[in-house]
mmCIF file of C-alpha atoms in Angstrom:
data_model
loop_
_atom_site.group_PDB
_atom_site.id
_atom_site.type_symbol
_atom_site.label_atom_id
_atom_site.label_comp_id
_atom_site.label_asym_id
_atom_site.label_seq_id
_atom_site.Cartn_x
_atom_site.Cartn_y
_atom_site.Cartn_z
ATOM 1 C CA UNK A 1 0.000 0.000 0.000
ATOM 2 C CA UNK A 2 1.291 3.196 -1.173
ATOM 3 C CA UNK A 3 1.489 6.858 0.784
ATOM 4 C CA UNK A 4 -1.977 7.834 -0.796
ATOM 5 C CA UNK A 5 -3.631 4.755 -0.047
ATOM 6 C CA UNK A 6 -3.044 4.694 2.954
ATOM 7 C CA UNK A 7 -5.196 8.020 3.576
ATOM 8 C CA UNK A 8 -8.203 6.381 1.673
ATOM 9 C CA UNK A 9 -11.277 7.369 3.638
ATOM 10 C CA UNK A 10 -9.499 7.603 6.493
ATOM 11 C CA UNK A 11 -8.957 10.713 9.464
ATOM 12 C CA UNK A 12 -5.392 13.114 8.751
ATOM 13 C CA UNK A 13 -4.989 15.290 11.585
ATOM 14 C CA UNK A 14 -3.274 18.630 11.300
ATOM 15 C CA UNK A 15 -1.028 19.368 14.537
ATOM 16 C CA UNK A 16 -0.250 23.085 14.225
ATOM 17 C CA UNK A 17 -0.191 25.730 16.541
ATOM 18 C CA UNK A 18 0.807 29.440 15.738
ATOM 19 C CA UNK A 19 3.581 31.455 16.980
ATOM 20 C CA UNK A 20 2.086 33.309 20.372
ATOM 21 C CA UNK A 21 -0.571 30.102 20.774
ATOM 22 C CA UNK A 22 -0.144 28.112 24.360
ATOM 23 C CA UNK A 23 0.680 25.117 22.331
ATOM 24 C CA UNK A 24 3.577 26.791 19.998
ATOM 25 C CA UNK A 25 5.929 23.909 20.287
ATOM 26 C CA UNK A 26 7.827 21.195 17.999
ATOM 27 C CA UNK A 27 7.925 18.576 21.270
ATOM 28 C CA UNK A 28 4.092 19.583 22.079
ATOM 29 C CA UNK A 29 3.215 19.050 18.314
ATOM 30 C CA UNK A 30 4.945 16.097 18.099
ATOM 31 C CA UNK A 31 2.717 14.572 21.299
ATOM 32 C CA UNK A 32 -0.348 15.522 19.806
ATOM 33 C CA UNK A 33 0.383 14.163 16.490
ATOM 34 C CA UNK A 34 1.193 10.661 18.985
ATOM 35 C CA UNK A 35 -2.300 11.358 19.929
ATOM 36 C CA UNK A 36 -4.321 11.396 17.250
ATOM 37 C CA UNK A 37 -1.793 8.102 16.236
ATOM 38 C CA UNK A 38 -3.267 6.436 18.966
ATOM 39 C CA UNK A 39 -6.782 7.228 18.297
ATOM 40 C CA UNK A 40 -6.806 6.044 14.557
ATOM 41 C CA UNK A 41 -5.751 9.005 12.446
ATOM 42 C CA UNK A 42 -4.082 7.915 9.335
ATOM 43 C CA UNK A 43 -2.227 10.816 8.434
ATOM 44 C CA UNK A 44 -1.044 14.241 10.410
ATOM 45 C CA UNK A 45 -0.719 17.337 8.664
ATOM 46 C CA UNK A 46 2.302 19.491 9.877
ATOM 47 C CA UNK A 47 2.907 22.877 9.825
ATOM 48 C CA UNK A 48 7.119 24.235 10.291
ATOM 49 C CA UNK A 49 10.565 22.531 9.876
ATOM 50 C CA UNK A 50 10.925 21.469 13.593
ATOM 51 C CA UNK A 51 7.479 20.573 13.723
ATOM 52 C CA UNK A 52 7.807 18.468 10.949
ATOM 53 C CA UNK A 53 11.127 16.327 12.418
ATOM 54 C CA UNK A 54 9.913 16.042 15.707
ATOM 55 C CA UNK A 55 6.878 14.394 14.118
ATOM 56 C CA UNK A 56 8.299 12.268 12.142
ATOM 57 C CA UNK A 57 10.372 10.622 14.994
ATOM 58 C CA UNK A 58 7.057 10.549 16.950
ATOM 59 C CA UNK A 59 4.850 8.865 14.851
ATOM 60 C CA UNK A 60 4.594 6.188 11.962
ATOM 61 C CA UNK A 61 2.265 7.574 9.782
ATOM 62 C CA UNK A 62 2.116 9.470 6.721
ATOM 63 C CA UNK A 63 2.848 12.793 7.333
ATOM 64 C CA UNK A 64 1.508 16.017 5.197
ATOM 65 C CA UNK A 65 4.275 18.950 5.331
ATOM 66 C CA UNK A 66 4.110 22.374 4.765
ATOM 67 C CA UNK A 67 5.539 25.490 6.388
ATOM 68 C CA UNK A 68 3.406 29.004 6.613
ATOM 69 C CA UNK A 69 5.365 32.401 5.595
ATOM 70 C CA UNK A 70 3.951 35.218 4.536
ATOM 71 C CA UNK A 71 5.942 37.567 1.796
ATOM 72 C CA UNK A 72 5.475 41.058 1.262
ATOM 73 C CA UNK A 73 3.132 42.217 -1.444
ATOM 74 C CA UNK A 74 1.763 38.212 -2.108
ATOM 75 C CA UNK A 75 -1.498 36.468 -0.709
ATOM 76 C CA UNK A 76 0.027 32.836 -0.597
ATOM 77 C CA UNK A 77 1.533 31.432 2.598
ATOM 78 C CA UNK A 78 1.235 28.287 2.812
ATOM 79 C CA UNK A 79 4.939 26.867 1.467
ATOM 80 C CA UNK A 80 4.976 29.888 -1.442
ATOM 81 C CA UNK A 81 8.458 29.355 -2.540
ATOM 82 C CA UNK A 82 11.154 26.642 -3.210
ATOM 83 C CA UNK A 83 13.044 27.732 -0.207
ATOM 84 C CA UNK A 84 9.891 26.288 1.955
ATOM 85 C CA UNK A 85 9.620 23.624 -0.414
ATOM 86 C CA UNK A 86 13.290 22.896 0.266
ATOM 87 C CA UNK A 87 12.917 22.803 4.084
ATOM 88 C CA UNK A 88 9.531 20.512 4.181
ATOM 89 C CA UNK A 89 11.298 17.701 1.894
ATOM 90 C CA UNK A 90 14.376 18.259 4.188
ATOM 91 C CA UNK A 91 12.506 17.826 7.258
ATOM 92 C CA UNK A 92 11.333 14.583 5.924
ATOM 93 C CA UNK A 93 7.658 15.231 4.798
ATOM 94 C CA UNK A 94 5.966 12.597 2.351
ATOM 95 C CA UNK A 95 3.537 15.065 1.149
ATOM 96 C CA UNK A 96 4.748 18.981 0.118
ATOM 97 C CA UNK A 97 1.090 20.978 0.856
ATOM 98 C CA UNK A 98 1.515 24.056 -1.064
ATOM 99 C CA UNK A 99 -0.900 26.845 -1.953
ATOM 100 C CA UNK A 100 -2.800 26.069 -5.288
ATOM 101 C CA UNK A 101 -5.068 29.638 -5.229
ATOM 102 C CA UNK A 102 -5.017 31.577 -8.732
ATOM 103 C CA UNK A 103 -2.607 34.428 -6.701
ATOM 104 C CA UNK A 104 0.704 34.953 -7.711
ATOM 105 C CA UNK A 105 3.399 33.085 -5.725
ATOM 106 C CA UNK A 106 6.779 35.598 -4.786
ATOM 107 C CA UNK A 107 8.556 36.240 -7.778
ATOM 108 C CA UNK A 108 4.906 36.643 -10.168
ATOM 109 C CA UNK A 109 5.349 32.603 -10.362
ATOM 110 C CA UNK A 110 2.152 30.982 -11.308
ATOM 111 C CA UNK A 111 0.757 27.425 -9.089
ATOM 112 C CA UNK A 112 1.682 25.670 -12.651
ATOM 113 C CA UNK A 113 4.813 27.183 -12.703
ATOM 114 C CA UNK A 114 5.629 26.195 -8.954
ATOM 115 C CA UNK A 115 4.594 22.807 -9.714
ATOM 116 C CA UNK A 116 6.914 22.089 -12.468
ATOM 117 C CA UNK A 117 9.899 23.797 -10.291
ATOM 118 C CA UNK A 118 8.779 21.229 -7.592
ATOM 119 C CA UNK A 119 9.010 18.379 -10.457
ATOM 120 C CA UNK A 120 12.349 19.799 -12.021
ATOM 121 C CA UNK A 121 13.767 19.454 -8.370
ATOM 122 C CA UNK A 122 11.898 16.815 -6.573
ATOM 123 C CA UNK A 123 10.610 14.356 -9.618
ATOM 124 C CA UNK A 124 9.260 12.090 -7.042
ATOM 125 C CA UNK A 125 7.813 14.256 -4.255
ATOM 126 C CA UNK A 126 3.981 13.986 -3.473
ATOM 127 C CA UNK A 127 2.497 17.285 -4.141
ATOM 128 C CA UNK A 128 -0.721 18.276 -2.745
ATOM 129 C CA UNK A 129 -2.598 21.125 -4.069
ATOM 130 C CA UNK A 130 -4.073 23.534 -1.200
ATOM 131 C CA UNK A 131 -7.016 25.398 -3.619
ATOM 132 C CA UNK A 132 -10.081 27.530 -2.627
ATOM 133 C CA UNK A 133 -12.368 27.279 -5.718
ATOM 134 C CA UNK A 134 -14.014 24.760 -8.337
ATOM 135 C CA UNK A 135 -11.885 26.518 -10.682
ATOM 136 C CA UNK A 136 -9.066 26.160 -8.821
ATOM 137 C CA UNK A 137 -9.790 22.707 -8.094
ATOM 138 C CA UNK A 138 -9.666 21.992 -11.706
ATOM 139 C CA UNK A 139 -6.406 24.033 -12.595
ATOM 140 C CA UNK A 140 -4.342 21.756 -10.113
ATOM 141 C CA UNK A 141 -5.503 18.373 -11.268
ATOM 142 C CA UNK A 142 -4.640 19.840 -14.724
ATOM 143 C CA UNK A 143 -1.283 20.864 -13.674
ATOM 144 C CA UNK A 144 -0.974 17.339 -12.940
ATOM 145 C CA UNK A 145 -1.262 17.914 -8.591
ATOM 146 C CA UNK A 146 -1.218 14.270 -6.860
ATOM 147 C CA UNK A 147 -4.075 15.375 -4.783
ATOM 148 C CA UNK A 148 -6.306 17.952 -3.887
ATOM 149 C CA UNK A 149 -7.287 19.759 -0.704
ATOM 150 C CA UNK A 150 -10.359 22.419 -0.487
ATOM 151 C CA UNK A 151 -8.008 23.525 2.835
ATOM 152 C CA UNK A 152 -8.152 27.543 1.243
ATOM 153 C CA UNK A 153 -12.131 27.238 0.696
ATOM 154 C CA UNK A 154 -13.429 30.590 2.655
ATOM 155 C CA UNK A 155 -9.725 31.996 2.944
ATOM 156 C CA UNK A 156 -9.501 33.788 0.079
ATOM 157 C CA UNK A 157 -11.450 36.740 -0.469
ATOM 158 C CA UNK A 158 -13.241 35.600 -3.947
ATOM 159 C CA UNK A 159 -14.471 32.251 -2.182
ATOM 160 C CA UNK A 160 -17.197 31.697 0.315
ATOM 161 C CA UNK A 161 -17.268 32.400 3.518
ATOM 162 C CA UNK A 162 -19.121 29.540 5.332
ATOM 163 C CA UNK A 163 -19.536 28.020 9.046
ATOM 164 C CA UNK A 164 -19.952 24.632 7.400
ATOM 165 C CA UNK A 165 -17.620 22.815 5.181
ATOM 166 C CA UNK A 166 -18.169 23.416 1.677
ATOM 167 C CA UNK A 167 -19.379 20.761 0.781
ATOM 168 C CA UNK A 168 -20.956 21.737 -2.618
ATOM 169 C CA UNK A 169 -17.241 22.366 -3.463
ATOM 170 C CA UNK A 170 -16.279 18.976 -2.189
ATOM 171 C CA UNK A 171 -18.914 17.112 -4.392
ATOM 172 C CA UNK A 172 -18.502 18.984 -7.249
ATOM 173 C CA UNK A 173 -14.589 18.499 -7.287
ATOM 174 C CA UNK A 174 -14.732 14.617 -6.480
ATOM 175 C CA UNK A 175 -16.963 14.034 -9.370
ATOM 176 C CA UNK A 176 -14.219 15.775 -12.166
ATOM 177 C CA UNK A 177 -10.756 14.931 -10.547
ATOM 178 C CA UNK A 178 -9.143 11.805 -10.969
ATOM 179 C CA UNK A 179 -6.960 11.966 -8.145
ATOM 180 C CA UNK A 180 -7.752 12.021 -4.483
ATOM 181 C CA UNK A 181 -9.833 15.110 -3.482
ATOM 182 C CA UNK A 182 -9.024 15.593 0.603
ATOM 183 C CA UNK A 183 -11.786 17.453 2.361
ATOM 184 C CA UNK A 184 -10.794 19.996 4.806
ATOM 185 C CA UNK A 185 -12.167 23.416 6.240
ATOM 186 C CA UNK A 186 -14.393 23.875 9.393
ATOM 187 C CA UNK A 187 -14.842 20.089 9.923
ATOM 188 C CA UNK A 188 -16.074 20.233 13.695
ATOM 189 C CA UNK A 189 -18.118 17.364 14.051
ATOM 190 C CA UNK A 190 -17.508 13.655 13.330
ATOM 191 C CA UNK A 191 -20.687 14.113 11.140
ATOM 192 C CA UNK A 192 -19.740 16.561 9.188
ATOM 193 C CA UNK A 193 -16.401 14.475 8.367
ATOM 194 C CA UNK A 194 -18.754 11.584 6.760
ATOM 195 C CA UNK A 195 -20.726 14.038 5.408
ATOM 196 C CA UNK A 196 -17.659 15.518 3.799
ATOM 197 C CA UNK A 197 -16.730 11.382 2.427
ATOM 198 C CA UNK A 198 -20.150 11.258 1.438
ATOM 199 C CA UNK A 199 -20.812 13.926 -0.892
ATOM 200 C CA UNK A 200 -16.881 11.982 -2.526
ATOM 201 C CA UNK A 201 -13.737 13.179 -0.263
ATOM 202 C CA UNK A 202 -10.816 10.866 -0.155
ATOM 203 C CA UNK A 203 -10.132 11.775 3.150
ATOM 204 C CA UNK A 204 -10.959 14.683 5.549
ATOM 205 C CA UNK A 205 -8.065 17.089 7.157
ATOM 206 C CA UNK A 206 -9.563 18.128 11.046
ATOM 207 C CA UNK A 207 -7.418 20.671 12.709
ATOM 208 C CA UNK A 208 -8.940 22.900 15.141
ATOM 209 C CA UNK A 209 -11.649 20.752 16.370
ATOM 210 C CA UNK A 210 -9.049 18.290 17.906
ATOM 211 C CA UNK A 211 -6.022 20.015 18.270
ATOM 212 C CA UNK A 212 -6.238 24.032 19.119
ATOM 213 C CA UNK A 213 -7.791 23.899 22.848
ATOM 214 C CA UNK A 214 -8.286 27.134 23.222
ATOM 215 C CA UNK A 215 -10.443 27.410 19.764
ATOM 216 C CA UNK A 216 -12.194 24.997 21.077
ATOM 217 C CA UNK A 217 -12.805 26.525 24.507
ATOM 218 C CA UNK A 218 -13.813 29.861 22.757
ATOM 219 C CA UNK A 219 -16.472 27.709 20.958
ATOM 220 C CA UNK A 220 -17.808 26.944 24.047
ATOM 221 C CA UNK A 221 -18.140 30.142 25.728
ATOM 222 C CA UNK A 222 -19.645 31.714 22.589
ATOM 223 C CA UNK A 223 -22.142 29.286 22.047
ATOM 224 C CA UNK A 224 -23.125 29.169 25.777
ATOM 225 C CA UNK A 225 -23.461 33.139 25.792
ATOM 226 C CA UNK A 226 -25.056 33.163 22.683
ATOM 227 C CA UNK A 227 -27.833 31.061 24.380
ATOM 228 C CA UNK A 228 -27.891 32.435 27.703
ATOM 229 C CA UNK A 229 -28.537 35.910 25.679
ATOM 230 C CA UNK A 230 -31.446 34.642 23.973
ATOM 231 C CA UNK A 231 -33.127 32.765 26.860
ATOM 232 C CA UNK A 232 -32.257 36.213 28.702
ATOM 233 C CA UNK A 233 -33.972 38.357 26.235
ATOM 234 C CA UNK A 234 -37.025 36.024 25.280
ATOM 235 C CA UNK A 235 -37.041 33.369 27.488
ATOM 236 C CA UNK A 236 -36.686 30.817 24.756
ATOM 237 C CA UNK A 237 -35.531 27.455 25.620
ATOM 238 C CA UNK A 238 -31.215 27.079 25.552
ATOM 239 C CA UNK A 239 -31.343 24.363 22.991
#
């Protein structure tokens, strides 16, 4: 069984936690990525060159690299230029996660430009397109992308800004791409993850729901004062 078979309706994990978050922390990541090991996840997506290592001595599983930088004057972040490309397949990564949106990477480099840089240097690597859009979608398997993540759907400002998954997105994508279409974006529930293989994901990505605590703490005091508010101001049942 291959790398991308291994992911086959299965749960990939994304350990990341910001610079400035509680959690910030190669040895922490690399624990929670043991975690979600433990629980079943097949896959763990990583964020950072340390991250990545510490990981990948952690855990036996697949594991989906990328590192975040943002560059002056260019909307992509997520591993925008060879240099990050160079660190993630350094760090050990079998899949380079890169941004797949329509914007201009540093240096006016097209996502079908990038990708044949990636080939040129890497022939081998497992790319995965990160894309926002239908249209994007359809650009990256074109470009010839090993698989496809809607991970950018409601981060860019031309695509929709949701509280669910977009799942019309989802559907519509697994239907026209012939490679593995990986579901990931505000998956909080484990029924919107089947939902998500339902409507034709390969896979679904969860991030915040298991592994940023205090995202999910602040999703609990919302939602509790959100109801309180109501029953306060109408005296309408709390759920």
């Amino acid at each position: 069984m291959n790398i991308i078979q291994q992911l086959e309706n299965g749960l990939i994990v994304s350990c990341q936690a910001l610079e400035g978050e509680p959690l910030h922390s190669p040895f922490i990541m690399a624990k929670m990525a043991k975690a979600a090991e433990m629980g079943g996840a097949v896959a763990i997506r990583a964020n950072g060159y340390e991250d990545i290592i510490a990981i990948k001595k952690e855990v036996n599983l697949p594991v989906i690299g990328l590192i975040k930088k943002k560059y002056k004057g260019y909307a992509p972040y997520i591993t925008p230029t060879m240099e990050e490309v160079d660190k993630v397949i350094e760090a050990g990564a079998d899949i380079v996660a890169i941004d797949a949106t329509k914007s201009y990477k540093p240096g006016n480099i097209t996502t079908e430009q990038f990708l044949k840089m990636i080939r040129e240097k890497y022939p081998t690597a497992i790319v995965m397109a990160d894309i926002s859009t239908y249209e994007e979608g359809i650009e990256a398997y074109e470009a010839g992308f090993d698989l496809i993540s809607t991970t950018l759907s409601g981060y860019t400002e031309y695509s929709p800004d949701l509280e669910e998954p977009d799942y019309e997105l989802i559907e519509r994508l697994a239907k026209e791409v012939k490679v593995p279409l990986i579901a990931e974006g505000r998956i909080w529930t484990p029924e919107q993850a089947l939902k998500a293989l339902e409507k034709g994901a390969y896979a679904v990505v969860v991030g915040t729901a298991i592994t940023r605590p205090h995202e999910i703490t602040r999703r609990f005091v919302n939602f509790i004062k959100e109801k309180r508010f109501k029953y306060q101001e109408n005296k309408t049942p709390l759920y």
